[in-house]
Amino acid sequence: MFSKVLIANRGEIALRILRACKELGLKTVIVYSEADKNSLPVLLADEKVCIGPPKASDSYLNVASIISAAEITRADAVHPGYGFLAENPRFAEICENHGIKFIGPPAEIIRLMGDKQKARQTMKNAKLPIIPGSNEVVNSLREAKKIISSIGYPVMLKAVAGGGGKGMRIVHSSSQLEEAFQIAQAEAEASFGNPSLYIEKYLEDARHIEVQVIGDSTGKVVALAERECSVQRKHQKIIEETPSPAVNEKLRKKLLKDVEQAASAIGYQSLGTFEFLMDKDGNYYFMEANTRVQVEHPITEMIYDIDLVKEQIKIAGGEKISFDKNLEKRGHSIECRINAEDPENFTPSPGKIEFSALPGGPGIRIDTAIYSGYEIPPFYDSLIAKIIVHASNREEAINKMKVALETTTIVGIKTNIPLHLNILANSSFKKGDYNIRFMENFLKK
Ligand code: MV4
């Protein structure tokens, strides 16, 4: 096991990782940009190293600075959190080449999952259902037409190097294809330096569900109950819950068995998330896999009473997963992402938090790095806190979340709390009757 972990991230996840390290008796080093010098993780870490100016490309994405910081402080492991360098296989490799344990999957797994077409093909071979579409990258309009002639419209063009919604195009008819294909290729080239596309049948009115997996170096793999993530806008999740209101015990058993089997087949190690689209009939299709700890990991922790970040760190240190496949979940958990933004038009609302009073009590968890007097810098994403509730059933969890939101006071900036309260009061949401089109419809009214 390593003894000193460098945390290559900021905000709530840096604090989440810092606490896990402390509980494990590990020393902590935080790297930070000039904009984050007064942040809670910087104040609480054993050591801190400033790695550059506010812009992420000059600090949190600067591999040379982060490796130097690890060497100067003799950190022997790096936790990348989410975003930034978390899914960069080169970074994972460079850490390992410098004798620094990368707390995540091996670089080859990150690389495989980063190529969405390869990931799709690999998961197909591992017996996971995938959405009908191309079996290889599609490099010409002619190839695209050939594939579409067998699957039919509507289709989705996706960037092989994409993910999370970037560089995607829905195409409804052959008259739109040529233009969409060119735009998607150009976008993929501009965003990822790789124009390659793949094609899938476009699934309408699907749900976005995902399965947490955890694998250790002995080959043990455990899949945990699905998270329902269909409440999202512009590919940013807003509310997540587990279990999904659309998954029954029988379906869950099959889904988790499929995922365990597929993750085992590729020797998955560390935390990971397998994302699926699921139709009205409960057919699910693998879309992509994330090789990092996710923002919404706490809802899984709440229903299973486990600490995924501690597990992730221990596994990187060669330890075994501390629980078994038959681990039982209990009740229902919901997360609301609190963003510093105007709830009317979603524009960012950075600035000084003049005062804050956060909710608490049984079944309420707050993951945040804010404090009264803290200034939210304008350079990073707008997530400032996660309110997570746990109750014995969905109805009680929704009610508990409502009270938690109503008893939250944040003065000085705008937040999306009013939006959350409106969603929780929506009859479709209350019934659990929603899909990835929910926010689109919700905002129209
Ligand atoms: C899809 C899809 C429907 N059909 N692929 C969005 C994020 C990225 N992980 C893949 N995504 C989707 N892929 C096929 N074949 C629907 C989504 C999708 C979505 C699309 C439009 C608007 C909101 C969405 C929310 C979740 C998923």
CSV table of C-alpha atoms and ligand atoms in Angstrom, one decimal:
chain,number,residue,atom,x,y,z
A,1,MET,CA,0.0,0.0,0.0
A,2,PHE,CA,1.1,3.6,-0.8
A,3,SER,CA,1.3,6.1,2.0
A,4,LYS,CA,0.8,9.6,0.5
A,5,VAL,CA,-1.9,10.4,-2.0
A,6,LEU,CA,-1.8,13.4,-4.3
A,7,ILE,CA,-5.3,14.7,-5.1
A,8,ALA,CA,-5.4,16.0,-8.6
A,9,ASN,CA,-8.7,17.7,-8.4
A,10,ARG,CA,-10.7,20.5,-6.7
A,11,GLY,CA,-14.0,21.3,-5.1
A,12,GLU,CA,-16.3,18.7,-3.5
A,13,ILE,CA,-14.7,15.7,-5.0
A,14,ALA,CA,-11.2,16.8,-3.8
A,15,LEU,CA,-12.7,17.1,-0.3
A,16,ARG,CA,-14.5,13.7,-0.6
A,17,ILE,CA,-11.2,12.0,-1.5
A,18,LEU,CA,-9.2,13.9,1.2
A,19,ARG,CA,-11.6,12.6,3.9
A,20,ALA,CA,-11.3,9.0,2.6
A,21,CYS,CA,-7.5,9.2,2.6
A,22,LYS,CA,-7.5,10.6,6.2
A,23,GLU,CA,-9.8,7.8,7.3
A,24,LEU,CA,-7.4,5.3,5.8
A,25,GLY,CA,-4.5,6.9,7.6
A,26,LEU,CA,-2.9,8.1,4.4
A,27,LYS,CA,-1.1,11.4,4.0
A,28,THR,CA,-2.5,13.9,1.6
A,29,VAL,CA,-1.1,16.4,-0.9
A,30,ILE,CA,-3.4,18.7,-2.8
A,31,VAL,CA,-2.5,20.5,-6.0
A,32,TYR,CA,-4.4,23.6,-6.7
A,33,SER,CA,-4.7,26.6,-9.1
A,34,GLU,CA,-4.2,30.2,-8.0
A,35,ALA,CA,-8.0,30.5,-8.0
A,36,ASP,CA,-8.4,27.8,-5.4
A,37,LYS,CA,-5.9,28.9,-2.7
A,38,ASN,CA,-8.7,29.5,-0.1
A,39,SER,CA,-10.5,26.3,-0.9
A,40,LEU,CA,-11.4,23.8,1.9
A,41,PRO,CA,-9.3,20.9,0.4
A,42,VAL,CA,-6.3,23.2,0.2
A,43,LEU,CA,-6.8,24.3,3.8
A,44,LEU,CA,-7.2,20.7,5.1
A,45,ALA,CA,-4.6,18.7,3.2
A,46,ASP,CA,-1.3,17.8,4.8
A,47,GLU,CA,0.6,19.5,2.0
A,48,LYS,CA,-0.3,21.7,-0.9
A,49,VAL,CA,1.4,22.6,-4.1
A,50,CYS,CA,0.2,25.5,-6.4
A,51,ILE,CA,0.4,24.2,-10.0
A,52,GLY,CA,-0.5,27.3,-11.9
A,53,PRO,CA,-3.0,29.9,-13.0
A,54,PRO,CA,-6.8,29.4,-12.8
A,55,LYS,CA,-7.3,28.2,-16.3
A,56,ALA,CA,-7.6,24.4,-16.1
A,57,SER,CA,-5.3,23.8,-19.1
A,58,ASP,CA,-2.6,25.6,-17.2
A,59,SER,CA,-3.2,23.8,-13.8
A,60,TYR,CA,-5.5,20.8,-13.3
A,61,LEU,CA,-4.7,19.5,-16.8
A,62,ASN,CA,-1.0,20.3,-16.6
A,63,VAL,CA,0.5,16.8,-16.4
A,64,ALA,CA,4.1,17.9,-16.0
A,65,SER,CA,3.3,20.2,-13.1
A,66,ILE,CA,1.2,17.5,-11.3
A,67,ILE,CA,4.0,14.9,-11.7
A,68,SER,CA,6.5,17.4,-10.4
A,69,ALA,CA,4.3,18.1,-7.4
A,70,ALA,CA,4.1,14.4,-6.7
A,71,GLU,CA,7.9,14.0,-7.0
A,72,ILE,CA,8.7,17.0,-4.8
A,73,THR,CA,6.3,15.9,-2.1
A,74,ARG,CA,7.2,12.2,-2.5
A,75,ALA,CA,3.5,11.3,-3.0
A,76,ASP,CA,3.3,7.6,-4.1
A,77,ALA,CA,-0.2,7.6,-5.5
A,78,VAL,CA,-2.5,10.0,-7.4
A,79,HIS,CA,-6.3,10.2,-7.2
A,80,PRO,CA,-7.7,12.0,-10.3
A,81,GLY,CA,-11.3,12.4,-9.1
A,82,TYR,CA,-13.7,13.0,-12.0
A,83,GLY,CA,-13.2,15.3,-15.0
A,84,PHE,CA,-9.8,16.8,-15.7
A,85,LEU,CA,-7.2,14.0,-16.1
A,86,ALA,CA,-9.4,11.2,-14.7
A,87,GLU,CA,-9.9,9.4,-18.0
A,88,ASN,CA,-6.7,10.3,-19.7
A,89,PRO,CA,-4.8,7.0,-20.4
A,90,ARG,CA,-1.5,8.9,-21.1
A,91,PHE,CA,-1.7,10.5,-17.6
A,92,ALA,CA,-2.3,7.1,-16.0
A,93,GLU,CA,0.7,5.7,-17.8
A,94,ILE,CA,3.0,8.6,-17.0
A,95,CYS,CA,2.1,8.2,-13.3
A,96,GLU,CA,2.9,4.5,-13.4
A,97,ASN,CA,6.2,5.2,-15.3
A,98,HIS,CA,7.2,7.6,-12.4
A,99,GLY,CA,6.5,4.9,-9.8
A,100,ILE,CA,3.3,6.7,-8.7
A,101,LYS,CA,0.1,4.5,-8.4
A,102,PHE,CA,-2.7,5.9,-10.5
A,103,ILE,CA,-5.9,5.3,-8.5
A,104,GLY,CA,-8.1,4.1,-11.3
A,105,PRO,CA,-8.1,1.2,-13.8
A,106,PRO,CA,-5.0,0.2,-15.8
A,107,ALA,CA,-4.2,2.6,-18.7
A,108,GLU,CA,-5.2,0.0,-21.3
A,109,ILE,CA,-8.7,-0.2,-19.9
A,110,ILE,CA,-9.1,3.6,-19.9
A,111,ARG,CA,-7.8,3.7,-23.5
A,112,LEU,CA,-10.2,0.9,-24.5
A,113,MET,CA,-13.2,2.6,-23.0
A,114,GLY,CA,-12.1,6.0,-24.4
A,115,ASP,CA,-12.6,4.6,-27.9
A,116,LYS,CA,-16.4,4.3,-27.9
A,117,GLN,CA,-16.6,2.1,-31.0
A,118,LYS,CA,-14.0,-0.4,-29.6
A,119,ALA,CA,-15.8,-0.3,-26.2
A,120,ARG,CA,-19.1,-1.1,-28.0
A,121,GLN,CA,-17.5,-4.0,-30.0
A,122,THR,CA,-15.7,-5.4,-26.9
A,123,MET,CA,-18.9,-5.3,-24.9
A,124,LYS,CA,-20.8,-7.0,-27.7
A,125,ASN,CA,-18.2,-9.8,-27.6
A,126,ALA,CA,-18.7,-9.9,-23.8
A,127,LYS,CA,-22.4,-10.6,-24.4
A,128,LEU,CA,-23.8,-7.3,-23.4
A,129,PRO,CA,-26.7,-6.1,-25.6
A,130,ILE,CA,-25.7,-3.1,-27.7
A,131,ILE,CA,-27.8,-0.7,-29.9
A,132,PRO,CA,-27.9,-1.9,-33.5
A,133,GLY,CA,-25.4,0.0,-35.6
A,134,SER,CA,-21.9,0.0,-37.1
A,135,ASN,CA,-19.4,-2.7,-36.2
A,136,GLU,CA,-16.5,-0.5,-37.2
A,137,VAL,CA,-15.7,3.2,-37.5
A,138,VAL,CA,-17.5,4.8,-40.3
A,139,ASN,CA,-15.2,7.0,-42.4
A,140,SER,CA,-17.3,7.8,-45.4
A,141,LEU,CA,-20.8,8.8,-46.4
A,142,ARG,CA,-21.0,5.6,-48.6
A,143,GLU,CA,-20.3,3.4,-45.6
A,144,ALA,CA,-22.8,5.3,-43.5
A,145,LYS,CA,-25.5,4.8,-46.1
A,146,LYS,CA,-24.8,1.1,-46.2
A,147,ILE,CA,-25.2,0.6,-42.4
A,148,ILE,CA,-28.3,2.8,-42.3
A,149,SER,CA,-29.9,0.7,-45.1
A,150,SER,CA,-29.9,-2.2,-42.7
A,151,ILE,CA,-31.0,-0.5,-39.5
A,152,GLY,CA,-33.2,2.3,-40.8
A,153,TYR,CA,-33.8,5.9,-39.6
A,154,PRO,CA,-33.6,7.6,-37.2
A,155,VAL,CA,-29.9,7.1,-36.4
A,156,MET,CA,-27.4,8.8,-34.3
A,157,LEU,CA,-23.9,9.7,-35.5
A,158,LYS,CA,-21.4,9.6,-32.6
A,159,ALA,CA,-17.8,10.5,-32.3
A,160,VAL,CA,-15.5,7.5,-31.6
A,161,ALA,CA,-13.5,9.7,-29.3
A,162,GLY,CA,-16.6,11.4,-27.8
A,163,GLY,CA,-18.8,10.6,-24.9
A,164,GLY,CA,-21.0,12.5,-22.6
A,165,GLY,CA,-23.0,13.9,-25.5
A,166,LYS,CA,-20.3,15.8,-27.4
A,167,GLY,CA,-20.1,15.5,-31.2
A,168,MET,CA,-23.4,13.6,-31.6
A,169,ARG,CA,-26.0,14.2,-34.3
A,170,ILE,CA,-29.5,12.7,-34.7
A,171,VAL,CA,-30.4,12.1,-38.3
A,172,HIS,CA,-34.1,11.5,-39.1
A,173,SER,CA,-34.0,11.0,-42.9
A,174,SER,CA,-31.6,10.4,-45.8
A,175,SER,CA,-32.0,14.0,-46.9
A,176,GLN,CA,-30.3,15.1,-43.7
A,177,LEU,CA,-27.5,12.6,-43.8
A,178,GLU,CA,-24.8,14.2,-45.9
A,179,GLU,CA,-24.8,17.5,-44.1
A,180,ALA,CA,-25.1,15.9,-40.6
A,181,PHE,CA,-22.2,13.5,-41.4
A,182,GLN,CA,-19.9,16.3,-42.5
A,183,ILE,CA,-20.8,18.5,-39.5
A,184,ALA,CA,-20.4,15.6,-37.0
A,185,GLN,CA,-17.0,14.7,-38.5
A,186,ALA,CA,-15.8,18.3,-38.4
A,187,GLU,CA,-17.0,18.6,-34.8
A,188,ALA,CA,-15.3,15.4,-33.8
A,189,GLU,CA,-12.1,16.6,-35.4
A,190,ALA,CA,-12.3,20.0,-33.7
A,191,SER,CA,-13.2,18.7,-30.2
A,192,PHE,CA,-11.1,15.5,-30.0
A,193,GLY,CA,-8.6,15.7,-32.9
A,194,ASN,CA,-10.2,12.6,-34.3
A,195,PRO,CA,-13.0,12.8,-37.0
A,196,SER,CA,-14.0,9.1,-36.7
A,197,LEU,CA,-17.7,8.4,-36.2
A,198,TYR,CA,-19.8,5.4,-35.5
A,199,ILE,CA,-23.5,4.9,-36.0
A,200,GLU,CA,-26.4,3.7,-33.8
A,201,LYS,CA,-30.1,3.4,-34.3
A,202,TYR,CA,-31.6,6.3,-32.4
A,203,LEU,CA,-33.6,5.1,-29.4
A,204,GLU,CA,-36.5,7.5,-28.6
A,205,ASP,CA,-38.0,8.0,-25.2
A,206,ALA,CA,-35.4,5.8,-23.5
A,207,ARG,CA,-34.2,6.0,-19.9
A,208,HIS,CA,-30.6,6.6,-19.0
A,209,ILE,CA,-29.6,4.0,-16.4
A,210,GLU,CA,-26.1,3.1,-15.2
A,211,VAL,CA,-24.5,0.4,-13.2
A,212,GLN,CA,-21.7,0.9,-10.7
A,213,VAL,CA,-19.0,-1.8,-10.9
A,214,ILE,CA,-16.0,-2.4,-8.8
A,215,GLY,CA,-13.2,-4.9,-9.5
A,216,ASP,CA,-10.1,-5.8,-7.6
A,217,SER,CA,-6.7,-7.2,-8.6
A,218,THR,CA,-7.8,-10.7,-7.6
A,219,GLY,CA,-10.4,-10.7,-10.5
A,220,LYS,CA,-13.4,-10.2,-8.2
A,221,VAL,CA,-16.0,-8.0,-9.8
A,222,VAL,CA,-19.2,-6.8,-8.1
A,223,ALA,CA,-22.0,-4.8,-9.9
A,224,LEU,CA,-24.3,-2.7,-7.7
A,225,ALA,CA,-27.9,-1.6,-8.2
A,226,GLU,CA,-28.6,0.7,-11.1
A,227,ARG,CA,-28.7,4.5,-10.9
A,228,GLU,CA,-31.5,6.3,-12.8
A,229,CYS,CA,-30.0,9.4,-14.5
A,230,SER,CA,-32.6,10.5,-17.0
A,231,VAL,CA,-33.2,13.9,-15.4
A,232,GLN,CA,-30.6,15.8,-17.4
A,233,ARG,CA,-30.2,18.9,-19.5
A,234,LYS,CA,-27.6,19.3,-22.2
A,235,HIS,CA,-26.0,16.1,-21.0
A,236,GLN,CA,-25.6,17.5,-17.5
A,237,LYS,CA,-27.3,15.3,-15.0
A,238,ILE,CA,-29.5,17.2,-12.5
A,239,ILE,CA,-31.1,14.6,-10.3
A,240,GLU,CA,-30.1,10.9,-9.9
A,241,GLU,CA,-31.8,8.2,-7.9
A,242,THR,CA,-31.4,4.6,-7.0
A,243,PRO,CA,-33.0,2.1,-7.5
A,244,SER,CA,-34.6,3.2,-10.8
A,245,PRO,CA,-38.4,3.3,-10.6
A,246,ALA,CA,-38.4,1.4,-13.9
A,247,VAL,CA,-36.3,-1.6,-12.9
A,248,ASN,CA,-37.9,-4.5,-11.0
A,249,GLU,CA,-36.0,-7.1,-9.0
A,250,LYS,CA,-36.0,-9.6,-11.9
A,251,LEU,CA,-34.7,-7.2,-14.4
A,252,ARG,CA,-32.1,-5.9,-12.0
A,253,LYS,CA,-30.8,-9.4,-11.4
A,254,LYS,CA,-30.3,-9.9,-15.1
A,255,LEU,CA,-28.7,-6.5,-15.7
A,256,LEU,CA,-26.2,-6.8,-12.9
A,257,LYS,CA,-25.3,-10.4,-13.9
A,258,ASP,CA,-24.7,-9.2,-17.5
A,259,VAL,CA,-22.5,-6.3,-16.2
A,260,GLU,CA,-20.6,-8.5,-13.8
A,261,GLN,CA,-20.0,-11.0,-16.6
A,262,ALA,CA,-18.9,-8.3,-19.1
A,263,ALA,CA,-16.6,-6.4,-16.6
A,264,SER,CA,-15.0,-9.7,-15.6
A,265,ALA,CA,-14.4,-10.6,-19.3
A,266,ILE,CA,-12.2,-7.6,-19.7
A,267,GLY,CA,-10.5,-7.9,-16.3
A,268,TYR,CA,-12.1,-4.7,-15.0
A,269,GLN,CA,-10.3,-3.2,-12.1
A,270,SER,CA,-11.2,-0.2,-9.8
A,271,LEU,CA,-14.5,1.7,-9.9
A,272,GLY,CA,-16.3,2.0,-13.2
A,273,THR,CA,-19.8,2.8,-14.5
A,274,PHE,CA,-21.5,1.0,-17.4
A,275,GLU,CA,-24.1,3.3,-19.0
A,276,PHE,CA,-27.2,2.0,-20.7
A,277,LEU,CA,-30.2,3.2,-22.6
A,278,MET,CA,-33.3,1.3,-21.6
A,279,ASP,CA,-36.6,1.3,-23.5
A,280,LYS,CA,-40.2,1.1,-22.3
A,281,ASP,CA,-40.1,-2.7,-22.4
A,282,GLY,CA,-37.1,-3.0,-20.1
A,283,ASN,CA,-34.6,-3.8,-23.0
A,284,TYR,CA,-31.3,-2.3,-22.1
A,285,TYR,CA,-28.4,-1.5,-24.4
A,286,PHE,CA,-24.8,-0.8,-23.4
A,287,MET,CA,-23.7,2.7,-24.5
A,288,GLU,CA,-20.4,3.5,-22.9
A,289,ALA,CA,-18.4,2.9,-19.8
A,290,ASN,CA,-16.8,5.5,-17.5
A,291,THR,CA,-13.6,4.6,-15.8
A,292,ARG,CA,-13.7,7.1,-13.0
A,293,VAL,CA,-15.5,7.8,-9.7
A,294,GLN,CA,-18.7,9.6,-10.7
A,295,VAL,CA,-20.4,12.6,-9.3
A,296,GLU,CA,-23.4,10.6,-8.3
A,297,HIS,CA,-21.6,7.8,-6.5
A,298,PRO,CA,-23.0,8.8,-3.1
A,299,ILE,CA,-26.5,7.4,-3.8
A,300,THR,CA,-25.1,4.0,-4.3
A,301,GLU,CA,-23.1,4.4,-1.0
A,302,MET,CA,-26.3,5.3,0.8
A,303,ILE,CA,-28.4,2.3,-0.2
A,304,TYR,CA,-25.5,-0.2,0.4
A,305,ASP,CA,-23.9,1.6,3.4
A,306,ILE,CA,-20.4,1.4,1.8
A,307,ASP,CA,-17.6,3.8,1.0
A,308,LEU,CA,-16.8,3.5,-2.7
A,309,VAL,CA,-13.9,6.0,-2.6
A,310,LYS,CA,-12.2,4.1,0.2
A,311,GLU,CA,-12.7,0.9,-1.7
A,312,GLN,CA,-11.2,2.4,-4.8
A,313,ILE,CA,-8.2,3.6,-2.9
A,314,LYS,CA,-7.7,0.3,-1.1
A,315,ILE,CA,-8.1,-1.7,-4.4
A,316,ALA,CA,-5.4,0.5,-6.0
A,317,GLY,CA,-3.2,-0.5,-3.0
A,318,GLY,CA,-3.7,-4.2,-3.8
A,319,GLU,CA,-6.5,-4.9,-1.3
A,320,LYS,CA,-9.6,-6.9,-2.0
A,321,ILE,CA,-13.1,-5.6,-2.2
A,322,SER,CA,-14.4,-5.6,1.3
A,323,PHE,CA,-18.0,-6.8,0.5
A,324,ASP,CA,-19.6,-9.7,-1.4
A,325,LYS,CA,-21.8,-10.0,-4.4
A,326,ASN,CA,-24.8,-10.8,-2.1
A,327,LEU,CA,-24.5,-7.4,-0.4
A,328,GLU,CA,-28.0,-6.1,0.3
A,329,LYS,CA,-29.3,-2.7,-0.5
A,330,ARG,CA,-31.8,-0.9,1.6
A,331,GLY,CA,-34.4,1.8,0.7
A,332,HIS,CA,-34.1,4.6,-1.8
A,333,SER,CA,-31.6,7.4,-2.4
A,334,ILE,CA,-31.8,10.6,-4.4
A,335,GLU,CA,-29.2,13.2,-5.2
A,336,CYS,CA,-29.8,16.8,-6.2
A,337,ARG,CA,-26.9,18.6,-7.8
A,338,ILE,CA,-26.8,22.2,-6.5
A,339,ASN,CA,-25.3,24.5,-9.1
A,340,ALA,CA,-24.3,28.1,-8.8
A,341,GLU,CA,-26.5,29.2,-11.7
A,342,ASP,CA,-29.5,31.2,-12.5
A,343,PRO,CA,-32.5,28.8,-12.3
A,344,GLU,CA,-34.3,30.8,-15.0
A,345,ASN,CA,-31.7,30.7,-17.8
A,346,PHE,CA,-29.0,28.3,-16.5
A,347,THR,CA,-26.2,31.0,-16.8
A,348,PRO,CA,-23.4,30.5,-14.2
A,349,SER,CA,-23.6,32.6,-11.0
A,350,PRO,CA,-20.2,32.6,-9.4
A,351,GLY,CA,-19.3,34.9,-6.5
A,352,LYS,CA,-19.0,35.1,-2.8
A,353,ILE,CA,-21.2,33.0,-0.6
A,354,GLU,CA,-22.1,35.6,2.0
A,355,PHE,CA,-23.8,33.0,4.3
A,356,SER,CA,-24.8,29.4,4.1
A,357,ALA,CA,-26.8,27.1,6.3
A,358,LEU,CA,-27.0,23.5,5.0
A,359,PRO,CA,-29.6,20.9,5.9
A,360,GLY,CA,-29.0,17.8,8.0
A,361,GLY,CA,-30.6,15.1,10.2
A,362,PRO,CA,-31.2,11.4,9.6
A,363,GLY,CA,-30.8,10.3,6.1
A,364,ILE,CA,-29.3,13.6,4.8
A,365,ARG,CA,-25.8,13.9,3.4
A,366,ILE,CA,-24.2,17.0,2.0
A,367,ASP,CA,-21.1,16.7,-0.2
A,368,THR,CA,-19.7,20.1,-0.7
A,369,ALA,CA,-16.6,22.2,-0.3
A,370,ILE,CA,-18.4,25.5,0.3
A,371,TYR,CA,-18.4,27.5,3.5
A,372,SER,CA,-19.8,30.9,4.6
A,373,GLY,CA,-17.5,33.5,3.1
A,374,TYR,CA,-16.1,31.2,0.3
A,375,GLU,CA,-15.8,32.8,-3.1
A,376,ILE,CA,-16.9,30.5,-6.0
A,377,PRO,CA,-14.4,31.0,-8.8
A,378,PRO,CA,-15.8,31.5,-12.3
A,379,PHE,CA,-13.3,29.2,-14.0
A,380,TYR,CA,-14.7,25.8,-13.4
A,381,ASP,CA,-18.1,23.9,-13.5
A,382,SER,CA,-20.9,25.3,-11.5
A,383,LEU,CA,-21.5,22.3,-9.2
A,384,ILE,CA,-21.2,23.6,-5.6
A,385,ALA,CA,-22.9,21.0,-3.5
A,386,LYS,CA,-24.7,17.7,-3.7
A,387,ILE,CA,-27.7,17.0,-1.4
A,388,ILE,CA,-28.2,13.3,-1.0
A,389,VAL,CA,-31.0,11.7,0.9
A,390,HIS,CA,-31.7,8.2,2.0
A,391,ALA,CA,-35.1,6.9,3.1
A,392,SER,CA,-37.0,3.6,3.3
A,393,ASN,CA,-38.8,4.2,0.0
A,394,ARG,CA,-39.0,6.5,-2.9
A,395,GLU,CA,-41.9,8.6,-1.7
A,396,GLU,CA,-40.2,9.3,1.6
A,397,ALA,CA,-37.0,10.1,-0.1
A,398,ILE,CA,-38.7,12.7,-2.3
A,399,ASN,CA,-40.4,14.2,0.7
A,400,LYS,CA,-37.1,14.3,2.6
A,401,MET,CA,-35.4,15.9,-0.3
A,402,LYS,CA,-38.1,18.5,-0.5
A,403,VAL,CA,-37.6,19.5,3.2
A,404,ALA,CA,-33.8,19.4,2.8
A,405,LEU,CA,-34.0,21.9,-0.1
A,406,GLU,CA,-36.5,24.1,1.7
A,407,THR,CA,-34.2,24.3,4.7
A,408,THR,CA,-31.1,25.2,2.7
A,409,THR,CA,-30.0,28.8,2.7
A,410,ILE,CA,-27.3,30.0,0.4
A,411,VAL,CA,-26.9,33.8,0.3
A,412,GLY,CA,-24.8,35.8,-2.2
A,413,ILE,CA,-25.2,33.7,-5.4
A,414,LYS,CA,-28.0,32.2,-7.3
A,415,THR,CA,-28.6,28.4,-7.2
A,416,ASN,CA,-30.8,25.9,-9.0
A,417,ILE,CA,-32.6,25.0,-5.8
A,418,PRO,CA,-35.9,26.4,-7.1
A,419,LEU,CA,-35.6,24.3,-10.2
A,420,HIS,CA,-35.1,21.2,-8.0
A,421,LEU,CA,-38.2,22.0,-6.0
A,422,ASN,CA,-40.3,22.3,-9.2
A,423,ILE,CA,-39.0,19.0,-10.5
A,424,LEU,CA,-39.8,17.2,-7.2
A,425,ALA,CA,-43.4,18.6,-7.4
A,426,ASN,CA,-43.9,17.4,-11.0
A,427,SER,CA,-46.5,14.6,-11.3
A,428,SER,CA,-44.5,12.6,-13.9
A,429,PHE,CA,-41.4,12.8,-11.7
A,430,LYS,CA,-43.4,11.8,-8.6
A,431,LYS,CA,-44.8,8.8,-10.4
A,432,GLY,CA,-41.3,7.8,-11.6
A,433,ASP,CA,-42.7,8.1,-15.1
A,434,TYR,CA,-40.0,9.9,-16.9
A,435,ASN,CA,-37.2,9.4,-19.5
A,436,ILE,CA,-34.3,11.4,-21.1
A,437,ARG,CA,-36.8,13.8,-22.7
A,438,PHE,CA,-38.1,14.8,-19.2
A,439,MET,CA,-36.3,18.1,-18.9
A,440,GLU,CA,-37.0,19.2,-22.4
A,441,ASN,CA,-40.8,18.7,-21.8
A,442,PHE,CA,-40.6,20.1,-18.3
A,443,LEU,CA,-39.0,23.3,-19.5
A,444,LYS,CA,-41.5,23.8,-22.3
A,445,LYS,CA,-44.4,24.1,-19.9
B,1,MV4,C1,-28.1,7.8,-27.6
B,1,MV4,C2,-29.5,8.2,-27.4
B,1,MV4,C3,-30.4,7.6,-28.2
B,1,MV4,N1,-30.1,6.6,-29.1
B,1,MV4,N2,-27.8,6.9,-28.5
B,1,MV4,C4,-26.3,11.1,-24.6
B,1,MV4,C5,-25.0,11.1,-23.9
B,1,MV4,C6,-24.2,10.0,-24.5
B,1,MV4,N3,-23.6,9.2,-23.4
B,1,MV4,C7,-25.1,9.2,-25.4
B,1,MV4,N4,-26.4,9.9,-25.3
B,1,MV4,C8,-27.4,9.3,-26.0
B,1,MV4,N5,-27.2,8.4,-26.9
B,1,MV4,C9,-28.8,6.3,-29.2
B,1,MV4,N6,-28.4,5.4,-30.1
B,1,MV4,C10,-29.8,9.1,-26.4
B,1,MV4,C11,-28.8,9.7,-25.7
B,1,MV4,C12,-29.1,10.6,-24.6
B,1,MV4,C13,-29.7,11.9,-24.9
B,1,MV4,C14,-29.8,12.3,-26.2
B,1,MV4,C15,-30.4,13.5,-26.4
B,1,MV4,C16,-30.8,14.3,-25.3
B,1,MV4,C17,-30.6,13.9,-24.0
B,1,MV4,C18,-30.1,12.7,-23.8
B,1,MV4,C19,-29.9,12.2,-22.5
B,1,MV4,C20,-29.3,11.0,-22.3
B,1,MV4,C21,-29.0,10.2,-23.4
